């Protein structure tokens, strides 16, 4: 408290990965709350990107550029004239990183390197969106939570590439003076999340008459936050955060997987045991938990979607009403899981 905060009012920002789950929510958040800001979305439209997510707001204030963050020439054309890069683009799914790590190295490590080089060359403010998974995991009976001081200890190919990208960002700040901030957020949920992820997979399985699939003993704990609270936190850090600093984002949403699954089954009118136990994920992190005191006390951020049960019910309603959005990806996703025994 009583610390200096830098006021920064970006007017022309690049949002990488703005057609994915969390990036598109951020684009809507800025569009709805900051009408003076122009947004350029840079997205490669991988299997996880969907232009539908931002179609309704494309126009004068939201522009779409189809391209890859690893493309240095494209960045040379695109970045000048913008005053900030907010970097969401990533390969984001742990199970995919176990099946085939290579795209994670490319996009998460090389892609971040290219963006940092562009931020350095054109002196553009840079915000790096990362994950609590860089800290590894906690034991179920450990009273501790992750803080900004927790040592890095990633477990999976995905989280190790995100940890690598965070370290690049810090080095580019210290060595080259890139004006950066980093945020590490816990598990997001909400509309537009790909059906490969835990909550949407179980909801859409039930909607398709398939049984939900629970990994291992189902006692792994995730710290759930609504994606809109993640967006408001990133905006707060971008505009008020201190350069060079890391902020953890979380909303005290710890819950184990079997409880989340049984809640979904109950809301959807199914028996609480109507699911399959499947093979565990190799290296499966046990528990994540975030202490977001720094963000709350220093920058005054607060989550607003604090009722997880209500958020889950709304999310179930969204997938029920938006079958056309998720159906095209469902069969291929389940075929891939089947091959992996999950
Ligand atoms: P997502 O997989 O839904 O979306 C990723 C987006 O990035 C897609 O639109 C995809 O097309 C795009 N993309 C991928 N590779 C690209 C490339 N090389 N060039 C340009 N665009 C590319 O991911 P998400 O769940 O929305 O996660 C977004 C960010 O938030 C990631 O950096 C992730 O690590 C981080 N994060 C996610 C969570 C979570 O719970 N999902 C939690 C904390 C942090
Ligand atoms: O079918 C499933 N059954 C199951 O039990 C799936 C897909 C997952 N799980 C378990 C594994 C995890 O304990 O549910 C939990 C959540 O799994 P994911 O949705 O795959 O998320 P997680 O691995 O925790 O990572 C997520 O949060 C941190 C995001 O995918 C990352 O991008 C983010 O960094």
Short mmCIF file of N, CA and C in Angstrom, two decimals, residues 145-315:
data_model
loop_
_atom_site.label_atom_id
_atom_site.label_comp_id
_atom_site.label_asym_id
_atom_site.label_seq_id
_atom_site.Cartn_x
_atom_site.Cartn_y
_atom_site.Cartn_z
N UNK A 145 -0.39 -21.30 -0.32
CA UNK A 145 -0.84 -20.99 -1.68
C UNK A 145 0.36 -20.44 -2.44
N UNK A 146 0.26 -20.37 -3.77
CA UNK A 146 1.33 -19.74 -4.56
C UNK A 146 1.31 -18.23 -4.33
N UNK A 147 2.52 -17.63 -4.23
CA UNK A 147 2.65 -16.18 -4.22
C UNK A 147 3.67 -15.82 -5.30
N UNK A 148 3.89 -14.52 -5.49
CA UNK A 148 4.86 -14.04 -6.49
C UNK A 148 6.27 -14.51 -6.14
N UNK A 149 6.50 -14.94 -4.89
CA UNK A 149 7.84 -15.37 -4.48
C UNK A 149 8.06 -16.88 -4.61
N UNK A 150 7.03 -17.64 -4.94
CA UNK A 150 7.17 -19.09 -5.05
C UNK A 150 8.15 -19.44 -6.18
N UNK A 151 9.11 -20.35 -5.91
CA UNK A 151 10.06 -20.72 -6.97
C UNK A 151 9.37 -21.46 -8.12
N UNK A 152 9.90 -21.25 -9.33
CA UNK A 152 9.37 -21.95 -10.51
C UNK A 152 9.69 -23.44 -10.44
N UNK A 153 8.69 -24.28 -10.78
CA UNK A 153 8.88 -25.73 -10.67
C UNK A 153 7.88 -26.44 -11.58
N UNK A 154 7.87 -26.11 -12.88
CA UNK A 154 6.81 -26.63 -13.76
C UNK A 154 6.92 -28.14 -13.99
N UNK A 155 5.77 -28.80 -14.22
CA UNK A 155 5.75 -30.26 -14.34
C UNK A 155 5.58 -30.77 -15.76
N UNK A 156 4.82 -30.08 -16.59
CA UNK A 156 4.45 -30.63 -17.90
C UNK A 156 5.19 -29.90 -19.02
N UNK A 157 5.18 -30.49 -20.23
CA UNK A 157 5.74 -29.74 -21.36
C UNK A 157 5.05 -28.37 -21.51
N UNK A 158 3.72 -28.33 -21.37
CA UNK A 158 3.01 -27.04 -21.46
C UNK A 158 3.55 -26.05 -20.42
N UNK A 159 3.52 -26.44 -19.14
CA UNK A 159 3.88 -25.46 -18.11
C UNK A 159 5.36 -25.10 -18.16
N UNK A 160 6.20 -26.03 -18.64
CA UNK A 160 7.62 -25.68 -18.74
C UNK A 160 7.86 -24.67 -19.86
N UNK A 161 7.06 -24.75 -20.94
CA UNK A 161 7.23 -23.72 -21.99
C UNK A 161 6.67 -22.38 -21.53
N UNK A 162 5.60 -22.40 -20.73
CA UNK A 162 5.09 -21.12 -20.20
C UNK A 162 6.12 -20.53 -19.21
N UNK A 163 6.73 -21.38 -18.39
CA UNK A 163 7.76 -20.89 -17.46
C UNK A 163 8.93 -20.30 -18.24
N UNK A 164 9.32 -20.99 -19.32
CA UNK A 164 10.42 -20.47 -20.15
C UNK A 164 10.08 -19.11 -20.69
N UNK A 165 8.83 -18.94 -21.15
CA UNK A 165 8.45 -17.66 -21.73
C UNK A 165 8.47 -16.56 -20.67
N UNK A 166 8.04 -16.88 -19.45
CA UNK A 166 8.09 -15.87 -18.36
C UNK A 166 9.53 -15.41 -18.13
N UNK A 167 10.46 -16.39 -18.15
CA UNK A 167 11.87 -16.05 -17.88
C UNK A 167 12.44 -15.18 -19.00
N UNK A 168 12.03 -15.46 -20.25
CA UNK A 168 12.47 -14.59 -21.36
C UNK A 168 11.98 -13.16 -21.11
N UNK A 169 10.74 -13.03 -20.71
CA UNK A 169 10.17 -11.69 -20.49
C UNK A 169 10.98 -10.93 -19.44
N UNK A 170 11.30 -11.61 -18.35
CA UNK A 170 12.08 -10.95 -17.28
C UNK A 170 13.47 -10.55 -17.78
N UNK A 171 14.10 -11.43 -18.57
CA UNK A 171 15.43 -11.12 -19.08
C UNK A 171 15.38 -9.94 -20.06
N UNK A 172 14.34 -9.88 -20.90
CA UNK A 172 14.24 -8.77 -21.86
C UNK A 172 13.97 -7.44 -21.14
N UNK A 173 13.36 -7.53 -19.97
CA UNK A 173 13.18 -6.31 -19.16
C UNK A 173 14.51 -5.89 -18.55
N UNK A 174 15.17 -6.82 -17.89
CA UNK A 174 16.39 -6.47 -17.18
C UNK A 174 17.53 -6.06 -18.14
N UNK A 175 17.68 -6.81 -19.22
CA UNK A 175 18.80 -6.57 -20.13
C UNK A 175 18.53 -5.44 -21.13
N UNK A 176 17.31 -5.42 -21.68
CA UNK A 176 17.02 -4.47 -22.76
C UNK A 176 16.04 -3.37 -22.35
N UNK A 177 15.54 -3.46 -21.13
CA UNK A 177 14.62 -2.41 -20.65
C UNK A 177 13.23 -2.47 -21.24
N UNK A 178 12.83 -3.64 -21.78
CA UNK A 178 11.45 -3.75 -22.29
C UNK A 178 10.47 -3.47 -21.15
N UNK A 179 9.48 -2.61 -21.42
CA UNK A 179 8.50 -2.23 -20.39
C UNK A 179 7.42 -3.32 -20.31
N UNK A 180 7.59 -4.18 -19.33
CA UNK A 180 6.71 -5.35 -19.27
C UNK A 180 6.05 -5.52 -17.92
N UNK A 181 4.97 -6.29 -17.90
CA UNK A 181 4.39 -6.86 -16.69
C UNK A 181 4.02 -8.30 -17.02
N UNK A 182 3.92 -9.13 -15.98
CA UNK A 182 3.52 -10.54 -16.15
C UNK A 182 2.36 -10.82 -15.20
N UNK A 183 1.38 -11.61 -15.67
CA UNK A 183 0.36 -12.11 -14.75
C UNK A 183 0.30 -13.62 -14.84
N UNK A 184 0.14 -14.27 -13.68
CA UNK A 184 0.01 -15.73 -13.63
C UNK A 184 -1.35 -16.03 -13.01
N UNK A 185 -2.23 -16.58 -13.82
CA UNK A 185 -3.62 -16.78 -13.39
C UNK A 185 -3.92 -18.26 -13.16
N UNK A 186 -4.92 -18.51 -12.35
CA UNK A 186 -5.38 -19.88 -12.10
C UNK A 186 -6.36 -20.34 -13.19
N UNK A 187 -6.98 -21.50 -13.00
CA UNK A 187 -7.86 -22.10 -14.03
C UNK A 187 -9.08 -21.25 -14.33
N UNK A 188 -9.26 -20.91 -15.61
CA UNK A 188 -10.41 -20.11 -16.04
C UNK A 188 -11.58 -21.01 -16.44
N UNK A 189 -12.79 -20.51 -16.25
CA UNK A 189 -13.97 -21.17 -16.81
C UNK A 189 -14.91 -20.09 -17.33
N UNK A 190 -15.86 -20.52 -18.17
CA UNK A 190 -16.82 -19.57 -18.73
C UNK A 190 -17.15 -19.96 -20.16
N UNK A 191 -17.92 -19.10 -20.87
CA UNK A 191 -18.29 -19.42 -22.25
C UNK A 191 -17.10 -19.37 -23.21
N UNK A 192 -17.21 -20.03 -24.35
CA UNK A 192 -16.20 -20.05 -25.41
C UNK A 192 -14.92 -20.82 -25.05
N UNK A 193 -14.97 -21.68 -24.01
CA UNK A 193 -13.79 -22.49 -23.71
C UNK A 193 -13.84 -23.76 -24.56
N UNK A 194 -12.70 -24.14 -25.10
CA UNK A 194 -12.64 -25.28 -26.01
C UNK A 194 -13.10 -26.57 -25.31
N UNK A 195 -13.77 -27.46 -26.07
CA UNK A 195 -14.33 -28.68 -25.48
C UNK A 195 -13.26 -29.70 -25.04
N UNK A 196 -11.99 -29.42 -25.28
CA UNK A 196 -10.93 -30.30 -24.77
C UNK A 196 -10.72 -30.09 -23.27
N UNK A 197 -11.10 -28.91 -22.73
CA UNK A 197 -10.83 -28.59 -21.33
C UNK A 197 -11.86 -29.24 -20.40
N UNK A 198 -11.50 -29.40 -19.14
CA UNK A 198 -12.27 -30.21 -18.19
C UNK A 198 -13.77 -29.88 -18.13
N UNK A 199 -14.11 -28.64 -17.79
CA UNK A 199 -15.52 -28.30 -17.58
C UNK A 199 -16.33 -28.41 -18.88
N UNK A 200 -15.89 -27.78 -19.99
CA UNK A 200 -16.68 -27.92 -21.23
C UNK A 200 -16.76 -29.37 -21.72
N UNK A 201 -15.68 -30.14 -21.52
CA UNK A 201 -15.72 -31.54 -21.98
C UNK A 201 -16.83 -32.31 -21.28
N UNK A 202 -16.94 -32.12 -19.97
CA UNK A 202 -17.95 -32.90 -19.22
C UNK A 202 -19.36 -32.43 -19.58
N UNK A 203 -19.56 -31.11 -19.69
CA UNK A 203 -20.90 -30.60 -20.03
C UNK A 203 -21.33 -31.11 -21.40
N UNK A 204 -20.41 -31.01 -22.38
CA UNK A 204 -20.80 -31.39 -23.75
C UNK A 204 -20.90 -32.91 -23.89
N UNK A 205 -20.13 -33.66 -23.09
CA UNK A 205 -20.34 -35.11 -23.08
C UNK A 205 -21.77 -35.43 -22.65
N UNK A 206 -22.20 -34.81 -21.58
CA UNK A 206 -23.56 -35.08 -21.08
C UNK A 206 -24.60 -34.67 -22.13
N UNK A 207 -24.38 -33.52 -22.76
CA UNK A 207 -25.32 -33.06 -23.80
C UNK A 207 -25.34 -34.02 -24.99
N UNK A 208 -24.22 -34.72 -25.24
CA UNK A 208 -24.12 -35.65 -26.37
C UNK A 208 -24.46 -37.09 -25.97
N UNK A 209 -24.87 -37.30 -24.73
CA UNK A 209 -25.19 -38.65 -24.28
C UNK A 209 -23.97 -39.51 -24.00
N UNK A 210 -22.80 -38.88 -23.82
CA UNK A 210 -21.58 -39.62 -23.47
C UNK A 210 -21.33 -39.47 -21.96
N UNK A 211 -20.60 -40.42 -21.37
CA UNK A 211 -20.32 -40.31 -19.94
C UNK A 211 -19.10 -39.42 -19.70
N UNK A 212 -19.18 -38.52 -18.71
CA UNK A 212 -18.02 -37.70 -18.35
C UNK A 212 -16.83 -38.57 -17.94
N UNK A 213 -15.62 -38.01 -18.09
CA UNK A 213 -14.40 -38.78 -17.83
C UNK A 213 -13.56 -38.07 -16.75
N UNK A 214 -13.28 -38.82 -15.69
CA UNK A 214 -12.51 -38.25 -14.58
C UNK A 214 -11.14 -38.92 -14.49
N UNK A 215 -10.08 -38.10 -14.45
CA UNK A 215 -8.71 -38.63 -14.40
C UNK A 215 -8.33 -39.05 -12.97
N UNK A 216 -7.56 -40.15 -12.89
CA UNK A 216 -6.94 -40.54 -11.61
C UNK A 216 -7.95 -40.78 -10.52
N UNK A 217 -7.70 -40.19 -9.32
CA UNK A 217 -8.64 -40.39 -8.21
C UNK A 217 -9.63 -39.23 -8.08
N UNK A 218 -9.53 -38.25 -8.99
CA UNK A 218 -10.51 -37.15 -9.01
C UNK A 218 -10.33 -36.14 -7.89
N UNK A 219 -9.27 -36.31 -7.08
CA UNK A 219 -9.11 -35.40 -5.92
C UNK A 219 -8.19 -34.21 -6.22
N UNK A 220 -7.68 -34.13 -7.43
CA UNK A 220 -6.84 -32.99 -7.82
C UNK A 220 -7.64 -31.69 -7.67
N UNK A 221 -6.98 -30.67 -7.13
CA UNK A 221 -7.68 -29.40 -6.86
C UNK A 221 -7.24 -28.34 -7.86
N UNK A 222 -8.22 -27.63 -8.41
CA UNK A 222 -7.95 -26.48 -9.26
C UNK A 222 -8.60 -25.26 -8.61
N UNK A 223 -8.04 -24.06 -8.87
CA UNK A 223 -8.51 -22.83 -8.23
C UNK A 223 -9.26 -22.04 -9.31
N UNK A 224 -10.59 -22.18 -9.37
CA UNK A 224 -11.36 -21.68 -10.53
C UNK A 224 -11.63 -20.19 -10.45
N UNK A 225 -11.48 -19.53 -11.60
CA UNK A 225 -11.81 -18.10 -11.71
C UNK A 225 -12.61 -17.91 -13.01
N UNK A 226 -13.62 -17.06 -12.94
CA UNK A 226 -14.38 -16.76 -14.16
C UNK A 226 -13.51 -15.93 -15.10
N UNK A 227 -13.57 -16.25 -16.39
CA UNK A 227 -12.67 -15.60 -17.34
C UNK A 227 -12.84 -14.07 -17.39
N UNK A 228 -14.04 -13.57 -17.08
CA UNK A 228 -14.22 -12.11 -17.08
C UNK A 228 -13.43 -11.45 -15.94
N UNK A 229 -13.31 -12.15 -14.80
CA UNK A 229 -12.48 -11.62 -13.71
C UNK A 229 -10.99 -11.62 -14.11
N UNK A 230 -10.59 -12.64 -14.89
CA UNK A 230 -9.22 -12.64 -15.41
C UNK A 230 -9.00 -11.40 -16.30
N UNK A 231 -9.99 -11.12 -17.16
CA UNK A 231 -9.87 -9.97 -18.08
C UNK A 231 -9.76 -8.65 -17.31
N UNK A 232 -10.59 -8.46 -16.31
CA UNK A 232 -10.53 -7.19 -15.56
C UNK A 232 -9.19 -7.07 -14.84
N UNK A 233 -8.66 -8.20 -14.38
CA UNK A 233 -7.35 -8.17 -13.70
C UNK A 233 -6.24 -7.80 -14.68
N UNK A 234 -6.26 -8.38 -15.87
CA UNK A 234 -5.21 -8.07 -16.86
C UNK A 234 -5.29 -6.58 -17.25
N UNK A 235 -6.49 -6.06 -17.43
CA UNK A 235 -6.62 -4.64 -17.77
C UNK A 235 -6.05 -3.77 -16.63
N UNK A 236 -6.35 -4.15 -15.39
CA UNK A 236 -5.85 -3.41 -14.23
C UNK A 236 -4.32 -3.42 -14.19
N UNK A 237 -3.74 -4.57 -14.47
CA UNK A 237 -2.27 -4.68 -14.43
C UNK A 237 -1.66 -3.89 -15.59
N UNK A 238 -2.27 -3.98 -16.76
CA UNK A 238 -1.75 -3.25 -17.92
C UNK A 238 -1.75 -1.74 -17.67
N UNK A 239 -2.78 -1.24 -17.03
CA UNK A 239 -2.94 0.22 -16.90
C UNK A 239 -2.39 0.77 -15.58
N UNK A 240 -2.32 -0.07 -14.55
CA UNK A 240 -1.86 0.44 -13.24
C UNK A 240 -0.65 -0.29 -12.68
N UNK A 241 -0.28 -1.42 -13.28
CA UNK A 241 0.79 -2.23 -12.71
C UNK A 241 2.15 -1.56 -12.83
N UNK A 242 3.03 -1.94 -11.92
CA UNK A 242 4.40 -1.40 -11.97
C UNK A 242 5.23 -2.18 -12.98
N UNK A 243 5.98 -1.43 -13.81
CA UNK A 243 6.81 -2.07 -14.83
C UNK A 243 7.82 -3.02 -14.18
N UNK A 244 7.97 -4.19 -14.79
CA UNK A 244 8.94 -5.17 -14.29
C UNK A 244 8.35 -6.13 -13.27
N UNK A 245 7.07 -5.91 -12.91
CA UNK A 245 6.48 -6.71 -11.83
C UNK A 245 5.63 -7.87 -12.34
N UNK A 246 5.51 -8.87 -11.47
CA UNK A 246 4.61 -10.01 -11.68
C UNK A 246 3.45 -9.91 -10.69
N UNK A 247 2.24 -10.20 -11.17
CA UNK A 247 1.05 -10.23 -10.31
C UNK A 247 0.33 -11.56 -10.48
N UNK A 248 -0.02 -12.20 -9.38
CA UNK A 248 -0.81 -13.42 -9.43
C UNK A 248 -2.30 -13.08 -9.44
N UNK A 249 -3.07 -13.80 -10.27
CA UNK A 249 -4.51 -13.56 -10.38
C UNK A 249 -5.26 -14.81 -9.96
N UNK A 250 -6.14 -14.66 -8.96
CA UNK A 250 -6.97 -15.78 -8.51
C UNK A 250 -8.14 -15.25 -7.70
N UNK A 251 -9.15 -16.10 -7.52
CA UNK A 251 -10.38 -15.64 -6.87
C UNK A 251 -10.85 -16.59 -5.77
N UNK A 252 -9.90 -17.27 -5.10
CA UNK A 252 -10.23 -18.19 -4.00
C UNK A 252 -11.27 -19.22 -4.41
N UNK A 253 -11.04 -19.86 -5.54
CA UNK A 253 -12.04 -20.81 -6.06
C UNK A 253 -11.60 -22.26 -5.99
N UNK A 254 -10.87 -22.64 -4.94
CA UNK A 254 -10.36 -24.02 -4.88
C UNK A 254 -11.49 -25.05 -4.81
N UNK A 255 -11.36 -26.08 -5.64
CA UNK A 255 -12.38 -27.14 -5.63
C UNK A 255 -11.76 -28.38 -6.27
N UNK A 256 -12.07 -29.58 -5.74
CA UNK A 256 -11.48 -30.74 -6.41
C UNK A 256 -12.34 -31.20 -7.59
N UNK A 257 -11.71 -31.97 -8.51
CA UNK A 257 -12.37 -32.29 -9.77
C UNK A 257 -13.65 -33.09 -9.59
N UNK A 258 -13.64 -34.00 -8.63
CA UNK A 258 -14.83 -34.84 -8.48
C UNK A 258 -16.02 -34.01 -7.98
N UNK A 259 -15.75 -33.01 -7.17
CA UNK A 259 -16.83 -32.12 -6.69
C UNK A 259 -17.38 -31.30 -7.85
N UNK A 260 -16.48 -30.75 -8.69
CA UNK A 260 -16.94 -29.97 -9.85
C UNK A 260 -17.78 -30.87 -10.76
N UNK A 261 -17.30 -32.09 -11.01
CA UNK A 261 -18.02 -32.99 -11.90
C UNK A 261 -19.39 -33.35 -11.34
N UNK A 262 -19.44 -33.64 -10.04
CA UNK A 262 -20.75 -34.01 -9.42
C UNK A 262 -21.71 -32.83 -9.44
N UNK A 263 -21.19 -31.61 -9.28
CA UNK A 263 -22.04 -30.41 -9.40
C UNK A 263 -22.65 -30.32 -10.80
N UNK A 264 -21.79 -30.56 -11.82
CA UNK A 264 -22.28 -30.50 -13.21
C UNK A 264 -23.36 -31.56 -13.42
N UNK A 265 -23.08 -32.79 -12.96
CA UNK A 265 -24.05 -33.88 -13.13
C UNK A 265 -25.38 -33.54 -12.45
N UNK A 266 -25.29 -32.96 -11.27
CA UNK A 266 -26.51 -32.64 -10.52
C UNK A 266 -27.32 -31.55 -11.24
N UNK A 267 -26.63 -30.47 -11.66
CA UNK A 267 -27.33 -29.38 -12.35
C UNK A 267 -27.98 -29.90 -13.63
N UNK A 268 -27.31 -30.90 -14.28
CA UNK A 268 -27.83 -31.39 -15.55
C UNK A 268 -28.78 -32.59 -15.38
N UNK A 269 -29.18 -32.83 -14.13
CA UNK A 269 -30.22 -33.83 -13.86
C UNK A 269 -29.75 -35.27 -13.98
N UNK A 270 -28.45 -35.50 -13.77
CA UNK A 270 -27.91 -36.87 -13.87
C UNK A 270 -27.56 -37.39 -12.48
N UNK A 271 -27.35 -38.70 -12.41
CA UNK A 271 -26.91 -39.31 -11.16
C UNK A 271 -25.46 -38.90 -10.88
N UNK A 272 -25.15 -38.70 -9.59
CA UNK A 272 -23.80 -38.20 -9.24
C UNK A 272 -22.68 -39.19 -9.57
N UNK A 273 -23.02 -40.45 -9.81
CA UNK A 273 -21.99 -41.44 -10.16
C UNK A 273 -22.02 -41.80 -11.65
N UNK A 274 -22.72 -41.02 -12.42
CA UNK A 274 -22.85 -41.29 -13.86
C UNK A 274 -21.64 -40.80 -14.66
N UNK A 275 -20.45 -41.31 -14.32
CA UNK A 275 -19.24 -40.93 -15.06
C UNK A 275 -18.26 -42.08 -15.07
N UNK A 276 -17.23 -42.01 -15.93
CA UNK A 276 -16.19 -43.05 -16.00
C UNK A 276 -14.90 -42.55 -15.36
N UNK A 277 -14.26 -43.42 -14.59
CA UNK A 277 -12.90 -43.15 -14.13
C UNK A 277 -11.97 -43.53 -15.28
N UNK A 278 -11.06 -42.67 -15.67
CA UNK A 278 -10.12 -43.03 -16.73
C UNK A 278 -8.68 -42.85 -16.25
N UNK A 279 -7.79 -43.32 -17.07
CA UNK A 279 -6.35 -43.27 -16.81
C UNK A 279 -5.91 -41.86 -16.39
N UNK A 280 -5.00 -41.79 -15.44
CA UNK A 280 -4.55 -40.47 -14.98
C UNK A 280 -3.63 -39.82 -16.02
N UNK A 281 -3.54 -38.50 -15.96
CA UNK A 281 -2.61 -37.75 -16.81
C UNK A 281 -1.19 -37.96 -16.25
N UNK A 282 -0.20 -38.30 -17.10
CA UNK A 282 1.18 -38.44 -16.58
C UNK A 282 1.66 -37.11 -15.98
N UNK A 283 2.27 -37.18 -14.81
CA UNK A 283 2.79 -35.96 -14.17
C UNK A 283 1.72 -35.03 -13.63
N UNK A 284 0.50 -35.51 -13.51
CA UNK A 284 -0.68 -34.71 -13.13
C UNK A 284 -0.45 -33.87 -11.87
N UNK A 285 -0.49 -32.56 -11.99
CA UNK A 285 -0.33 -31.69 -10.82
C UNK A 285 -1.47 -31.92 -9.82
N UNK A 286 -1.12 -31.96 -8.54
CA UNK A 286 -2.09 -32.30 -7.50
C UNK A 286 -3.01 -31.12 -7.17
N UNK A 287 -2.39 -29.99 -6.85
CA UNK A 287 -3.25 -28.86 -6.40
C UNK A 287 -2.63 -27.54 -6.82
N UNK A 288 -3.48 -26.62 -7.27
CA UNK A 288 -3.08 -25.23 -7.49
C UNK A 288 -3.89 -24.35 -6.55
N UNK A 289 -3.26 -23.29 -6.01
CA UNK A 289 -3.98 -22.33 -5.17
C UNK A 289 -3.26 -21.00 -5.23
N UNK A 290 -4.00 -19.94 -5.45
CA UNK A 290 -3.40 -18.61 -5.68
C UNK A 290 -3.66 -17.68 -4.51
N UNK A 291 -2.61 -16.98 -4.07
CA UNK A 291 -2.77 -15.87 -3.13
C UNK A 291 -2.63 -14.58 -3.95
N UNK A 292 -3.75 -13.88 -4.16
CA UNK A 292 -3.70 -12.68 -5.01
C UNK A 292 -3.66 -11.38 -4.20
N UNK A 293 -3.11 -11.46 -2.99
CA UNK A 293 -3.04 -10.28 -2.10
C UNK A 293 -2.35 -9.09 -2.77
N UNK A 294 -1.25 -9.35 -3.49
CA UNK A 294 -0.49 -8.24 -4.09
C UNK A 294 -1.37 -7.45 -5.06
N UNK A 295 -2.06 -8.17 -5.94
CA UNK A 295 -2.93 -7.52 -6.93
C UNK A 295 -4.07 -6.78 -6.25
N UNK A 296 -4.63 -7.38 -5.21
CA UNK A 296 -5.79 -6.77 -4.55
C UNK A 296 -5.40 -5.54 -3.73
N UNK A 297 -4.28 -5.62 -3.00
CA UNK A 297 -3.92 -4.49 -2.12
C UNK A 297 -3.19 -3.39 -2.89
N UNK A 298 -2.30 -3.77 -3.81
CA UNK A 298 -1.50 -2.75 -4.51
C UNK A 298 -2.31 -2.06 -5.61
N UNK A 299 -3.12 -2.83 -6.35
CA UNK A 299 -3.83 -2.25 -7.51
C UNK A 299 -5.34 -2.17 -7.30
N UNK A 300 -5.83 -2.65 -6.18
CA UNK A 300 -7.25 -2.49 -5.85
C UNK A 300 -8.19 -3.35 -6.68
N UNK A 301 -7.67 -4.43 -7.30
CA UNK A 301 -8.55 -5.31 -8.10
C UNK A 301 -9.36 -6.23 -7.21
N UNK A 302 -10.59 -6.51 -7.64
CA UNK A 302 -11.42 -7.50 -6.94
C UNK A 302 -12.20 -8.33 -7.97
N UNK A 303 -12.35 -9.64 -7.71
CA UNK A 303 -13.21 -10.43 -8.61
C UNK A 303 -14.67 -10.12 -8.35
N UNK A 304 -15.51 -10.25 -9.38
CA UNK A 304 -16.95 -10.02 -9.17
C UNK A 304 -17.77 -11.31 -9.28
N UNK A 305 -17.24 -12.31 -10.02
CA UNK A 305 -17.98 -13.58 -10.17
C UNK A 305 -17.53 -14.54 -9.08
N UNK A 306 -17.90 -14.26 -7.83
CA UNK A 306 -17.33 -15.06 -6.74
C UNK A 306 -18.18 -16.29 -6.39
N UNK A 307 -19.38 -16.40 -6.96
CA UNK A 307 -20.23 -17.56 -6.68
C UNK A 307 -19.98 -18.62 -7.76
N UNK A 308 -19.08 -19.58 -7.48
CA UNK A 308 -18.67 -20.57 -8.48
C UNK A 308 -19.86 -21.42 -8.95
N UNK A 309 -20.72 -21.78 -7.99
CA UNK A 309 -21.89 -22.61 -8.34
C UNK A 309 -22.77 -21.90 -9.38
N UNK A 310 -22.99 -20.60 -9.15
CA UNK A 310 -23.81 -19.82 -10.08
C UNK A 310 -23.11 -19.70 -11.45
N UNK A 311 -21.80 -19.47 -11.41
CA UNK A 311 -21.03 -19.36 -12.65
C UNK A 311 -21.07 -20.65 -13.45
N UNK A 312 -21.01 -21.77 -12.72
CA UNK A 312 -21.05 -23.08 -13.36
C UNK A 312 -22.43 -23.29 -14.02
N UNK A 313 -23.48 -22.91 -13.32
CA UNK A 313 -24.84 -23.06 -13.89
C UNK A 313 -24.99 -22.24 -15.16
N UNK A 314 -24.46 -21.01 -15.14
CA UNK A 314 -24.54 -20.15 -16.34
C UNK A 314 -23.73 -20.74 -17.48
N UNK A 315 -22.58 -21.33 -17.15
CA UNK A 315 -21.72 -21.93 -18.17
C UNK A 315 -22.42 -23.15 -18.79
#
